[in-house]
PDB file of C-alpha atoms in Angstrom:
ATOM      1  CA  MET A   1       0.000   0.000   0.000  1.00 43.00           C
ATOM      2  CA  SER A   2       1.300   3.384  -0.930  1.00 51.00           C
ATOM      3  CA  SER A   3       2.205   5.695   1.864  1.00 55.00           C
ATOM      4  CA  LEU A   4      -0.309   8.324   2.820  1.00 60.00           C
ATOM      5  CA  ALA A   5       2.356  10.670   4.121  1.00 60.00           C
ATOM      6  CA  GLY A   6       2.435  14.030   2.421  1.00 65.00           C
ATOM      7  CA  LYS A   7      -1.097  13.756   1.189  1.00 72.00           C
ATOM      8  CA  LYS A   8      -3.554  16.503   1.882  1.00 75.00           C
ATOM      9  CA  LEU A   9      -6.895  15.622   3.399  1.00 74.00           C
ATOM     10  CA  PHE A  10      -8.806  17.846   0.979  1.00 74.00           C
ATOM     11  CA  PRO A  11      -6.596  18.281  -2.091  1.00 76.00           C
ATOM     12  CA  HIS A  12      -9.203  19.772  -4.398  1.00 77.00           C
ATOM     13  CA  LYS A  13     -12.009  21.529  -2.582  1.00 79.00           C
ATOM     14  CA  LEU A  14     -13.601  22.842  -5.745  1.00 81.00           C
ATOM     15  CA  LEU A  15     -13.555  19.444  -7.452  1.00 83.00           C
ATOM     16  CA  SER A  16     -15.109  17.927  -4.332  1.00 87.00           C
ATOM     17  CA  ALA A  17     -17.949  20.447  -4.314  1.00 87.00           C
ATOM     18  CA  PHE A  18     -18.494  19.842  -8.022  1.00 86.00           C
ATOM     19  CA  MET A  19     -18.609  16.070  -7.525  1.00 88.00           C
ATOM     20  CA  LEU A  20     -21.131  16.357  -4.703  1.00 90.00           C
ATOM     21  CA  GLY A  21     -23.352  18.501  -6.916  1.00 89.00           C
ATOM     22  CA  LEU A  22     -22.944  16.016  -9.756  1.00 89.00           C
ATOM     23  CA  TRP A  23     -23.873  13.085  -7.521  1.00 90.00           C
ATOM     24  CA  LEU A  24     -27.028  14.769  -6.278  1.00 89.00           C
ATOM     25  CA  LEU A  25     -28.016  15.740  -9.817  1.00 87.00           C
ATOM     26  CA  ILE A  26     -27.406  12.260 -11.226  1.00 87.00           C
ATOM     27  CA  ASN A  27     -29.619  10.751  -8.565  1.00 86.00           C
ATOM     28  CA  ASN A  28     -32.072  13.634  -8.907  1.00 82.00           C
ATOM     29  CA  THR A  29     -32.678  13.793  -5.165  1.00 81.00           C
ATOM     30  CA  ILE A  30     -31.637  15.687  -2.057  1.00 81.00           C
ATOM     31  CA  ALA A  31     -32.427  12.852   0.341  1.00 85.00           C
ATOM     32  CA  PRO A  32     -30.081  12.797   3.401  1.00 88.00           C
ATOM     33  CA  GLY A  33     -28.700   9.370   2.486  1.00 90.00           C
ATOM     34  CA  HIS A  34     -27.462  10.659  -0.845  1.00 88.00           C
ATOM     35  CA  TRP A  35     -25.865  13.666   0.836  1.00 90.00           C
ATOM     36  CA  VAL A  36     -23.845  11.271   3.022  1.00 92.00           C
ATOM     37  CA  LEU A  37     -22.862   8.998   0.133  1.00 92.00           C
ATOM     38  CA  GLY A  38     -22.093  11.977  -2.086  1.00 90.00           C
ATOM     39  CA  LEU A  39     -19.946  13.655   0.556  1.00 91.00           C
ATOM     40  CA  LEU A  40     -18.042  10.419   1.096  1.00 91.00           C
ATOM     41  CA  LEU A  41     -17.365  10.020  -2.633  1.00 90.00           C
ATOM     42  CA  ALA A  42     -16.524  13.698  -3.059  1.00 89.00           C
ATOM     43  CA  TRP A  43     -13.889  13.337  -0.360  1.00 88.00           C
ATOM     44  CA  ALA A  44     -12.561   9.872  -1.276  1.00 88.00           C
ATOM     45  CA  ILE A  45     -12.101  10.187  -5.038  1.00 87.00           C
ATOM     46  CA  PRO A  46      -9.983  13.386  -5.020  1.00 85.00           C
ATOM     47  CA  PHE A  47      -8.081  12.099  -1.979  1.00 85.00           C
ATOM     48  CA  PHE A  48      -7.024   8.807  -3.520  1.00 85.00           C
ATOM     49  CA  THR A  49      -6.322  10.187  -6.988  1.00 83.00           C
ATOM     50  CA  GLN A  50      -4.519  13.341  -5.909  1.00 80.00           C
ATOM     51  CA  SER A  51      -1.186  12.318  -7.388  1.00 79.00           C
ATOM     52  CA  PHE A  52      -2.812  12.505 -10.831  1.00 80.00           C
ATOM     53  CA  TRP A  53      -3.805  16.142 -10.339  1.00 75.00           C
ATOM     54  CA  PRO A  54      -0.743  18.019  -9.204  1.00 72.00           C
ATOM     55  CA  GLN A  55      -2.251  21.423  -9.986  1.00 71.00           C
ATOM     56  CA  SER A  56      -5.077  22.513  -7.772  1.00 70.00           C
ATOM     57  CA  MET A  57      -7.576  24.958  -9.145  1.00 72.00           C
ATOM     58  CA  VAL A  58      -8.485  28.027  -7.145  1.00 73.00           C
ATOM     59  CA  ILE A  59     -11.206  30.527  -7.886  1.00 77.00           C
ATOM     60  CA  ASN A  60      -9.866  33.861  -6.744  1.00 76.00           C
ATOM     61  CA  ARG A  61     -12.929  35.913  -7.547  1.00 80.00           C
ATOM     62  CA  PRO A  62     -16.132  33.888  -7.013  1.00 80.00           C
ATOM     63  CA  VAL A  63     -18.460  36.821  -7.755  1.00 86.00           C
ATOM     64  CA  LEU A  64     -16.650  37.537 -11.004  1.00 87.00           C
ATOM     65  CA  ALA A  65     -16.848  33.824 -11.870  1.00 86.00           C
ATOM     66  CA  LEU A  66     -20.629  33.889 -11.454  1.00 89.00           C
ATOM     67  CA  ARG A  67     -20.847  37.047 -13.549  1.00 90.00           C
ATOM     68  CA  PHE A  68     -18.695  35.430 -16.221  1.00 89.00           C
ATOM     69  CA  LEU A  69     -20.978  32.372 -16.317  1.00 89.00           C
ATOM     70  CA  LEU A  70     -24.064  34.544 -16.756  1.00 92.00           C
ATOM     71  CA  LEU A  71     -22.301  36.647 -19.406  1.00 91.00           C
ATOM     72  CA  VAL A  72     -21.394  33.520 -21.390  1.00 89.00           C
ATOM     73  CA  LEU A  73     -24.944  32.144 -21.176  1.00 88.00           C
ATOM     74  CA  TRP A  74     -26.332  35.499 -22.325  1.00 90.00           C
ATOM     75  CA  ASP A  75     -23.825  35.659 -25.190  1.00 88.00           C
ATOM     76  CA  ILE A  76     -24.756  32.136 -26.281  1.00 86.00           C
ATOM     77  CA  LEU A  77     -28.403  33.238 -26.442  1.00 86.00           C
ATOM     78  CA  ILE A  78     -27.704  36.417 -28.428  1.00 86.00           C
ATOM     79  CA  ALA A  79     -25.125  34.872 -30.739  1.00 83.00           C
ATOM     80  CA  ASN A  80     -27.426  31.933 -31.484  1.00 85.00           C
ATOM     81  CA  VAL A  81     -30.105  34.260 -32.805  1.00 86.00           C
ATOM     82  CA  GLN A  82     -27.573  36.264 -34.810  1.00 85.00           C
ATOM     83  CA  VAL A  83     -26.046  33.163 -36.380  1.00 85.00           C
ATOM     84  CA  ALA A  84     -29.503  31.765 -37.136  1.00 85.00           C
ATOM     85  CA  PHE A  85     -30.159  34.863 -39.256  1.00 85.00           C
ATOM     86  CA  LEU A  86     -26.719  34.567 -40.874  1.00 84.00           C
ATOM     87  CA  ILE A  87     -27.404  30.956 -41.853  1.00 83.00           C
ATOM     88  CA  MET A  88     -30.873  31.670 -43.189  1.00 83.00           C
ATOM     89  CA  GLY A  89     -29.756  34.803 -45.006  1.00 80.00           C
ATOM     90  CA  SER A  90     -27.715  35.148 -48.161  1.00 78.00           C
ATOM     91  CA  ARG A  91     -24.687  32.895 -48.251  1.00 76.00           C
ATOM     92  CA  GLN A  92     -22.741  35.277 -50.466  1.00 78.00           C
ATOM     93  CA  LYS A  93     -22.693  38.003 -47.832  1.00 78.00           C
ATOM     94  CA  LEU A  94     -20.827  35.960 -45.252  1.00 81.00           C
ATOM     95  CA  ASN A  95     -17.248  36.962 -44.507  1.00 82.00           C
ATOM     96  CA  PRO A  96     -15.528  33.980 -42.922  1.00 84.00           C
ATOM     97  CA  ALA A  97     -12.086  34.553 -41.443  1.00 85.00           C
ATOM     98  CA  PHE A  98      -9.364  32.870 -39.443  1.00 85.00           C
ATOM     99  CA  MET A  99      -8.123  34.795 -36.426  1.00 85.00           C
ATOM    100  CA  ARG A 100      -5.030  34.352 -34.321  1.00 86.00           C
ATOM    101  CA  ILE A 101      -5.712  35.225 -30.740  1.00 86.00           C
ATOM    102  CA  PRO A 102      -2.513  35.816 -28.770  1.00 87.00           C
ATOM    103  CA  LEU A 103      -2.841  34.178 -25.380  1.00 86.00           C
ATOM    104  CA  GLU A 104      -1.965  35.712 -22.050  1.00 84.00           C
ATOM    105  CA  LEU A 105      -3.249  32.709 -20.136  1.00 82.00           C
ATOM    106  CA  LYS A 106      -0.691  30.240 -18.869  1.00 80.00           C
ATOM    107  CA  GLN A 107      -2.496  27.303 -17.302  1.00 80.00           C
ATOM    108  CA  ASP A 108      -3.875  24.439 -19.382  1.00 81.00           C
ATOM    109  CA  PHE A 109      -7.200  24.487 -17.617  1.00 82.00           C
ATOM    110  CA  THR A 110      -7.858  28.175 -18.230  1.00 85.00           C
ATOM    111  CA  ILE A 111      -6.886  27.905 -21.891  1.00 87.00           C
ATOM    112  CA  THR A 112      -9.284  24.973 -22.220  1.00 87.00           C
ATOM    113  CA  LEU A 113     -12.039  27.065 -20.674  1.00 87.00           C
ATOM    114  CA  LEU A 114     -11.334  29.928 -23.061  1.00 89.00           C
ATOM    115  CA  ALA A 115     -11.323  27.641 -26.117  1.00 89.00           C
ATOM    116  CA  ASN A 116     -14.557  25.982 -24.965  1.00 88.00           C
ATOM    117  CA  THR A 117     -16.207  29.354 -24.420  1.00 89.00           C
ATOM    118  CA  ILE A 118     -15.183  30.512 -27.883  1.00 88.00           C
ATOM    119  CA  SER A 119     -16.563  27.350 -29.477  1.00 87.00           C
ATOM    120  CA  LEU A 120     -19.812  27.442 -27.489  1.00 85.00           C
ATOM    121  CA  THR A 121     -20.713  30.953 -28.544  1.00 83.00           C
ATOM    122  CA  PRO A 122     -21.988  30.426 -32.081  1.00 76.00           C
ATOM    123  CA  GLY A 123     -20.175  32.201 -34.873  1.00 82.00           C
ATOM    124  CA  THR A 124     -16.696  31.304 -33.655  1.00 86.00           C
ATOM    125  CA  VAL A 125     -15.002  27.903 -33.378  1.00 86.00           C
ATOM    126  CA  SER A 126     -11.524  27.350 -32.006  1.00 87.00           C
ATOM    127  CA  VAL A 127      -9.658  25.007 -34.321  1.00 85.00           C
ATOM    128  CA  ASP A 128      -6.028  24.984 -33.280  1.00 85.00           C
ATOM    129  CA  LEU A 129      -3.844  25.795 -30.311  1.00 84.00           C
ATOM    130  CA  GLN A 130      -0.166  26.645 -30.659  1.00 82.00           C
ATOM    131  CA  MET A 131       1.344  26.595 -27.223  1.00 79.00           C
ATOM    132  CA  GLU A 132       4.910  27.514 -28.223  1.00 78.00           C
ATOM    133  CA  GLU A 133       3.920  30.540 -30.215  1.00 80.00           C
ATOM    134  CA  GLY A 134       1.156  31.258 -27.755  1.00 81.00           C
ATOM    135  CA  TYR A 135      -1.896  31.758 -29.881  1.00 84.00           C
ATOM    136  CA  LEU A 136      -5.263  30.176 -30.478  1.00 86.00           C
ATOM    137  CA  LEU A 137      -6.507  29.829 -34.039  1.00 87.00           C
ATOM    138  CA  VAL A 138     -10.202  30.650 -34.311  1.00 87.00           C
ATOM    139  CA  HIS A 139     -12.509  30.442 -37.305  1.00 86.00           C
ATOM    140  CA  GLY A 140     -15.276  33.030 -37.457  1.00 86.00           C
ATOM    141  CA  LEU A 141     -18.379  32.632 -39.599  1.00 84.00           C
ATOM    142  CA  HIS A 142     -18.924  36.318 -40.284  1.00 83.00           C
ATOM    143  CA  ILE A 143     -16.193  38.742 -39.249  1.00 82.00           C
ATOM    144  CA  ASP A 144     -16.141  42.299 -40.564  1.00 82.00           C
ATOM    145  CA  ASP A 145     -13.180  43.621 -38.622  1.00 83.00           C
ATOM    146  CA  ILE A 146     -10.661  41.013 -37.543  1.00 83.00           C
ATOM    147  CA  ASP A 147      -8.718  43.200 -35.091  1.00 84.00           C
ATOM    148  CA  GLN A 148     -11.928  44.346 -33.454  1.00 85.00           C
ATOM    149  CA  ALA A 149     -13.167  40.753 -33.089  1.00 85.00           C
ATOM    150  CA  ILE A 150      -9.880  39.664 -31.515  1.00 86.00           C
ATOM    151  CA  ALA A 151      -9.963  42.595 -29.090  1.00 87.00           C
ATOM    152  CA  ASP A 152     -13.585  41.740 -28.199  1.00 85.00           C
ATOM    153  CA  ILE A 153     -12.721  38.137 -27.364  1.00 86.00           C
ATOM    154  CA  LYS A 154      -9.712  39.217 -25.338  1.00 86.00           C
ATOM    155  CA  THR A 155     -11.536  41.754 -23.177  1.00 86.00           C
ATOM    156  CA  ARG A 156     -14.800  39.851 -22.913  1.00 86.00           C
ATOM    157  CA  TYR A 157     -13.564  36.332 -22.170  1.00 87.00           C
ATOM    158  CA  GLU A 158      -9.821  36.191 -21.617  1.00 86.00           C
ATOM    159  CA  LYS A 159      -9.498  39.049 -19.130  1.00 86.00           C
ATOM    160  CA  PRO A 160     -12.156  37.769 -16.688  1.00 86.00           C
ATOM    161  CA  LEU A 161     -10.795  34.205 -16.949  1.00 86.00           C
ATOM    162  CA  LYS A 162      -7.321  35.486 -16.140  1.00 85.00           C
ATOM    163  CA  GLU A 163      -8.610  37.383 -13.142  1.00 84.00           C
ATOM    164  CA  ILE A 164     -10.720  34.478 -11.893  1.00 83.00           C
ATOM    165  CA  PHE A 165      -8.099  31.724 -12.100  1.00 80.00           C
ATOM    166  CA  GLU A 166      -4.610  33.056 -12.584  1.00 74.00           C
ATOM    167  CA  CYS A 167      -4.111  36.229 -10.573  1.00 69.00           C
ATOM    168  CA  SER A 168      -3.383  35.256  -7.010  1.00 57.00           C
ATOM    169  CA  ASN A 169      -3.401  38.898  -5.874  1.00 46.00           C
ATOM    170  CA  PRO A 170      -6.068  40.787  -7.756  1.00 40.00           C
TER     171      PRO A 170
ATOM    172  CA  MET B   1     -51.015  19.924 -15.546  1.00 77.00           C
ATOM    173  CA  SER B   2     -52.702  23.155 -16.473  1.00 86.00           C
ATOM    174  CA  PHE B   3     -53.163  24.367 -20.008  1.00 88.00           C
ATOM    175  CA  ALA B   4     -50.788  27.300 -19.429  1.00 89.00           C
ATOM    176  CA  THR B   5     -47.944  25.001 -18.356  1.00 90.00           C
ATOM    177  CA  GLU B   6     -48.479  22.879 -21.433  1.00 91.00           C
ATOM    178  CA  VAL B   7     -48.254  25.953 -23.637  1.00 93.00           C
ATOM    179  CA  VAL B   8     -44.990  27.045 -21.961  1.00 93.00           C
ATOM    180  CA  ILE B   9     -43.513  23.544 -22.330  1.00 93.00           C
ATOM    181  CA  SER B  10     -44.459  23.343 -25.992  1.00 94.00           C
ATOM    182  CA  LEU B  11     -42.980  26.796 -26.588  1.00 94.00           C
ATOM    183  CA  PHE B  12     -39.617  25.692 -25.194  1.00 93.00           C
ATOM    184  CA  LEU B  13     -39.704  22.430 -27.170  1.00 94.00           C
ATOM    185  CA  PHE B  14     -40.600  24.334 -30.326  1.00 93.00           C
ATOM    186  CA  LEU B  15     -37.823  26.868 -29.775  1.00 91.00           C
ATOM    187  CA  GLY B  16     -35.273  24.104 -29.199  1.00 91.00           C
ATOM    188  CA  ALA B  17     -36.435  22.230 -32.288  1.00 92.00           C
ATOM    189  CA  CYS B  18     -36.209  25.421 -34.377  1.00 90.00           C
ATOM    190  CA  PHE B  19     -32.605  26.026 -33.380  1.00 88.00           C
ATOM    191  CA  ALA B  20     -31.687  22.389 -33.981  1.00 88.00           C
ATOM    192  CA  LEU B  21     -33.282  22.695 -37.427  1.00 89.00           C
ATOM    193  CA  VAL B  22     -31.403  25.900 -38.245  1.00 87.00           C
ATOM    194  CA  GLY B  23     -28.178  24.261 -37.085  1.00 86.00           C
ATOM    195  CA  SER B  24     -28.757  21.303 -39.407  1.00 87.00           C
ATOM    196  CA  LEU B  25     -29.673  23.660 -42.256  1.00 86.00           C
ATOM    197  CA  GLY B  26     -26.406  25.469 -41.699  1.00 84.00           C
ATOM    198  CA  LEU B  27     -24.585  22.166 -41.859  1.00 85.00           C
ATOM    199  CA  ALA B  28     -26.237  21.404 -45.179  1.00 85.00           C
ATOM    200  CA  ARG B  29     -26.157  24.731 -46.975  1.00 83.00           C
ATOM    201  CA  LEU B  30     -23.003  26.618 -45.975  1.00 82.00           C
ATOM    202  CA  GLN B  31     -20.196  26.461 -48.500  1.00 80.00           C
ATOM    203  CA  ASP B  32     -16.993  25.157 -46.996  1.00 83.00           C
ATOM    204  CA  PHE B  33     -15.998  22.790 -44.240  1.00 84.00           C
ATOM    205  CA  PHE B  34     -15.052  25.390 -41.662  1.00 83.00           C
ATOM    206  CA  MET B  35     -18.286  27.296 -42.089  1.00 84.00           C
ATOM    207  CA  ARG B  36     -20.298  24.091 -41.760  1.00 85.00           C
ATOM    208  CA  LEU B  37     -18.579  23.458 -38.456  1.00 84.00           C
ATOM    209  CA  HIS B  38     -20.594  26.352 -37.033  1.00 84.00           C
ATOM    210  CA  GLY B  39     -23.939  24.600 -37.543  1.00 81.00           C
ATOM    211  CA  PRO B  40     -23.639  21.840 -34.920  1.00 79.00           C
ATOM    212  CA  THR B  41     -22.395  24.217 -32.208  1.00 76.00           C
ATOM    213  CA  LYS B  42     -25.735  25.994 -32.431  1.00 71.00           C
ATOM    214  CA  ALA B  43     -27.749  22.800 -32.226  1.00 72.00           C
ATOM    215  CA  THR B  44     -25.950  21.717 -29.068  1.00 73.00           C
ATOM    216  CA  THR B  45     -26.336  25.016 -27.233  1.00 80.00           C
ATOM    217  CA  LEU B  46     -29.766  26.563 -27.664  1.00 84.00           C
ATOM    218  CA  GLY B  47     -31.349  23.556 -29.386  1.00 87.00           C
ATOM    219  CA  VAL B  48     -30.624  21.178 -26.557  1.00 88.00           C
ATOM    220  CA  GLY B  49     -31.042  24.005 -24.031  1.00 88.00           C
ATOM    221  CA  GLY B  50     -34.648  24.658 -25.044  1.00 90.00           C
ATOM    222  CA  MET B  51     -35.560  20.968 -24.885  1.00 91.00           C
ATOM    223  CA  VAL B  52     -33.853  20.552 -21.516  1.00 91.00           C
ATOM    224  CA  ILE B  53     -35.797  23.470 -20.024  1.00 91.00           C
ATOM    225  CA  GLY B  54     -39.029  22.037 -21.458  1.00 92.00           C
ATOM    226  CA  SER B  55     -38.232  18.671 -19.909  1.00 91.00           C
ATOM    227  CA  ILE B  56     -37.450  20.238 -16.504  1.00 90.00           C
ATOM    228  CA  ILE B  57     -40.795  22.064 -16.472  1.00 90.00           C
ATOM    229  CA  PHE B  58     -42.678  18.966 -17.651  1.00 90.00           C
ATOM    230  CA  PHE B  59     -41.338  16.619 -14.990  1.00 88.00           C
ATOM    231  CA  THR B  60     -41.401  19.244 -12.242  1.00 87.00           C
ATOM    232  CA  ALA B  61     -45.034  20.109 -12.948  1.00 86.00           C
ATOM    233  CA  GLY B  62     -46.080  16.505 -13.587  1.00 83.00           C
ATOM    234  CA  GLU B  63     -44.600  14.890 -10.492  1.00 79.00           C
ATOM    235  CA  HIS B  64     -44.786  17.909  -8.163  1.00 78.00           C
ATOM    236  CA  GLU B  65     -41.143  17.715  -7.211  1.00 78.00           C
ATOM    237  CA  LEU B  66     -38.147  19.514  -8.617  1.00 80.00           C
ATOM    238  CA  SER B  67     -36.375  17.516 -11.303  1.00 80.00           C
ATOM    239  CA  LEU B  68     -33.030  18.943 -12.356  1.00 83.00           C
ATOM    240  CA  HIS B  69     -30.979  16.035 -13.616  1.00 84.00           C
ATOM    241  CA  GLU B  70     -31.679  17.132 -17.190  1.00 86.00           C
ATOM    242  CA  LEU B  71     -29.170  19.916 -16.525  1.00 87.00           C
ATOM    243  CA  LEU B  72     -26.470  17.260 -16.622  1.00 89.00           C
ATOM    244  CA  ILE B  73     -27.224  16.613 -20.299  1.00 87.00           C
ATOM    245  CA  ALA B  74     -26.565  20.269 -21.019  1.00 86.00           C
ATOM    246  CA  LEU B  75     -23.451  20.277 -18.818  1.00 87.00           C
ATOM    247  CA  PHE B  76     -21.876  17.237 -20.467  1.00 87.00           C
ATOM    248  CA  LEU B  77     -22.700  18.538 -23.943  1.00 85.00           C
ATOM    249  CA  PHE B  78     -21.170  21.907 -23.085  1.00 84.00           C
ATOM    250  CA  ILE B  79     -17.995  20.151 -22.007  1.00 85.00           C
ATOM    251  CA  THR B  80     -17.710  17.675 -24.892  1.00 86.00           C
ATOM    252  CA  ALA B  81     -19.137  19.443 -27.962  1.00 85.00           C
ATOM    253  CA  PRO B  82     -16.390  22.100 -28.282  1.00 86.00           C
ATOM    254  CA  VAL B  83     -13.703  19.440 -27.846  1.00 87.00           C
ATOM    255  CA  SER B  84     -15.000  17.343 -30.730  1.00 86.00           C
ATOM    256  CA  ALA B  85     -15.430  20.473 -32.872  1.00 86.00           C
ATOM    257  CA  HIS B  86     -11.838  21.436 -32.053  1.00 87.00           C
ATOM    258  CA  ILE B  87     -10.451  18.036 -33.039  1.00 89.00           C
ATOM    259  CA  VAL B  88     -12.459  17.888 -36.274  1.00 88.00           C
ATOM    260  CA  GLY B  89     -11.321  21.417 -37.114  1.00 86.00           C
ATOM    261  CA  LYS B  90      -7.728  20.580 -36.325  1.00 86.00           C
ATOM    262  CA  ALA B  91      -7.839  17.550 -38.631  1.00 87.00           C
ATOM    263  CA  ALA B  92      -9.284  19.753 -41.377  1.00 86.00           C
ATOM    264  CA  LEU B  93      -6.494  22.290 -40.852  1.00 83.00           C
ATOM    265  CA  HIS B  94      -3.904  19.570 -41.118  1.00 83.00           C
ATOM    266  CA  ARG B  95      -5.367  18.350 -44.392  1.00 83.00           C
ATOM    267  CA  GLN B  96      -5.700  21.960 -45.589  1.00 80.00           C
ATOM    268  CA  LEU B  97      -9.240  21.443 -46.814  1.00 78.00           C
ATOM    269  CA  PRO B  98     -10.348  23.967 -49.420  1.00 78.00           C
ATOM    270  CA  CYS B  99     -12.191  26.980 -48.079  1.00 76.00           C
ATOM    271  CA  GLU B 100     -14.133  29.812 -49.649  1.00 74.00           C
ATOM    272  CA  GLU B 101     -12.051  32.363 -51.539  1.00 72.00           C
ATOM    273  CA  ARG B 102     -13.507  35.108 -49.356  1.00 73.00           C
ATOM    274  CA  THR B 103     -12.011  33.594 -46.215  1.00 74.00           C
ATOM    275  CA  LYS B 104      -9.481  35.993 -44.731  1.00 76.00           C
ATOM    276  CA  ASN B 105      -6.227  34.968 -43.070  1.00 73.00           C
ATOM    277  CA  VAL B 106      -6.170  31.371 -44.299  1.00 73.00           C
ATOM    278  CA  PRO B 107      -3.203  29.964 -42.353  1.00 72.00           C
ATOM    279  CA  TRP B 108      -1.654  27.949 -45.180  1.00 68.00           C
ATOM    280  CA  ALA B 109      -2.096  30.639 -47.841  1.00 61.00           C
ATOM    281  CA  GLU B 110       0.764  32.716 -46.475  1.00 57.00           C
ATOM    282  CA  GLY B 111       3.375  30.075 -47.108  1.00 51.00           C
ATOM    283  CA  GLU B 112       3.579  29.110 -43.458  1.00 50.00           C
ATOM    284  CA  LYS B 113       3.164  25.385 -43.758  1.00 48.00           C
ATOM    285  CA  ASP B 114       4.544  24.776 -40.304  1.00 47.00           C
ATOM    286  CA  SER B 115       1.725  26.698 -38.662  1.00 47.00           C
ATOM    287  CA  VAL B 116      -0.642  23.784 -39.154  1.00 49.00           C
ATOM    288  CA  ASP B 117       1.533  21.061 -37.734  1.00 48.00           C
ATOM    289  CA  ILE B 118      -0.222  18.720 -35.381  1.00 46.00           C
ATOM    290  CA  ASN B 119       1.700  18.732 -32.155  1.00 42.00           C
TER     291      ASN B 119
END
C-alpha cells in the first residue's frame, strides 16, 4: 500500500464540491442518504487520486466567476439568434475569417475554458492551439473587422478568466 | 397539468427544435468545411437548451417535485461538444481542406506550412 504521508486531506475543494453537486443531480434527489454517500465520494475520489492532479484549481474571484458564467450564457443566447439569421440569409454576404488570438493565459485548464467558451458561442469555433507561439486559431463565420473581433474576445472572455483563475493577488 | 404550463412547455420544445433545425440547415447549406462546423455548435447550445428546459418544467409540474438532472445533459454537452469540434477542425487544418475564396487569413495561404503542424 502506498504511503499516505504528504497527502492533503482535501486536495481539491472545488472538485469535491463539483462532484457532490454532480452526484445529487445524477440521482435527482436531495435525500439525506445521498448527501452522506455523495460527501463520502466527493472526499474519497480526489483524496485517492490526488497524485494525478498536481495542480489545484483556485477561484480567486467567485463573484466575477458567477458574472462570467451569466455573461457567457447570455452571449450564447444572443449569438445563437444572430447566427440563425446569418445561416438563413444570403450565403454570399458571409465573410468567414481565421483569427489568431494571442494568449496571455498560462495554465492548461484556463486555456481549455477559453477555447470551450469561444466554441460554445456560435459564430466562432476554435480550431487549433499553438502553445509555443502562444496563440489560439479561431474560425469566425462572419467577421467584418478582424482586429476588433480579436480585441472583443480578449476583453470579454480572456481578461475575466485570467482574473478568476490566474491572478493570485487581484 | 394546467393548459398554461403545457403551452410554456411546448414553446420551449418548439424553440429548441427550431434552433436544432437551423443548425442542421447550416450544416447542409453553408459552403466550406469550416463554415459548416458552425452549424452543430448551435444545435448543441440553444437547441438542446430549449428541450432541456421544457423537460425540466414537464417533470417538475407533472410529479410535483423539482427535477433537475436534465441539466447534466446540457453540462456534459457543453464540455464535450467544443472538444469534438476542435479536433475535427484541427484535422481539417492539417489536411488543408479547401475553403471559400472570401475567407481571410487562411493559415496555409501565407506560405507558413509549419503553422498547421499537429503537435
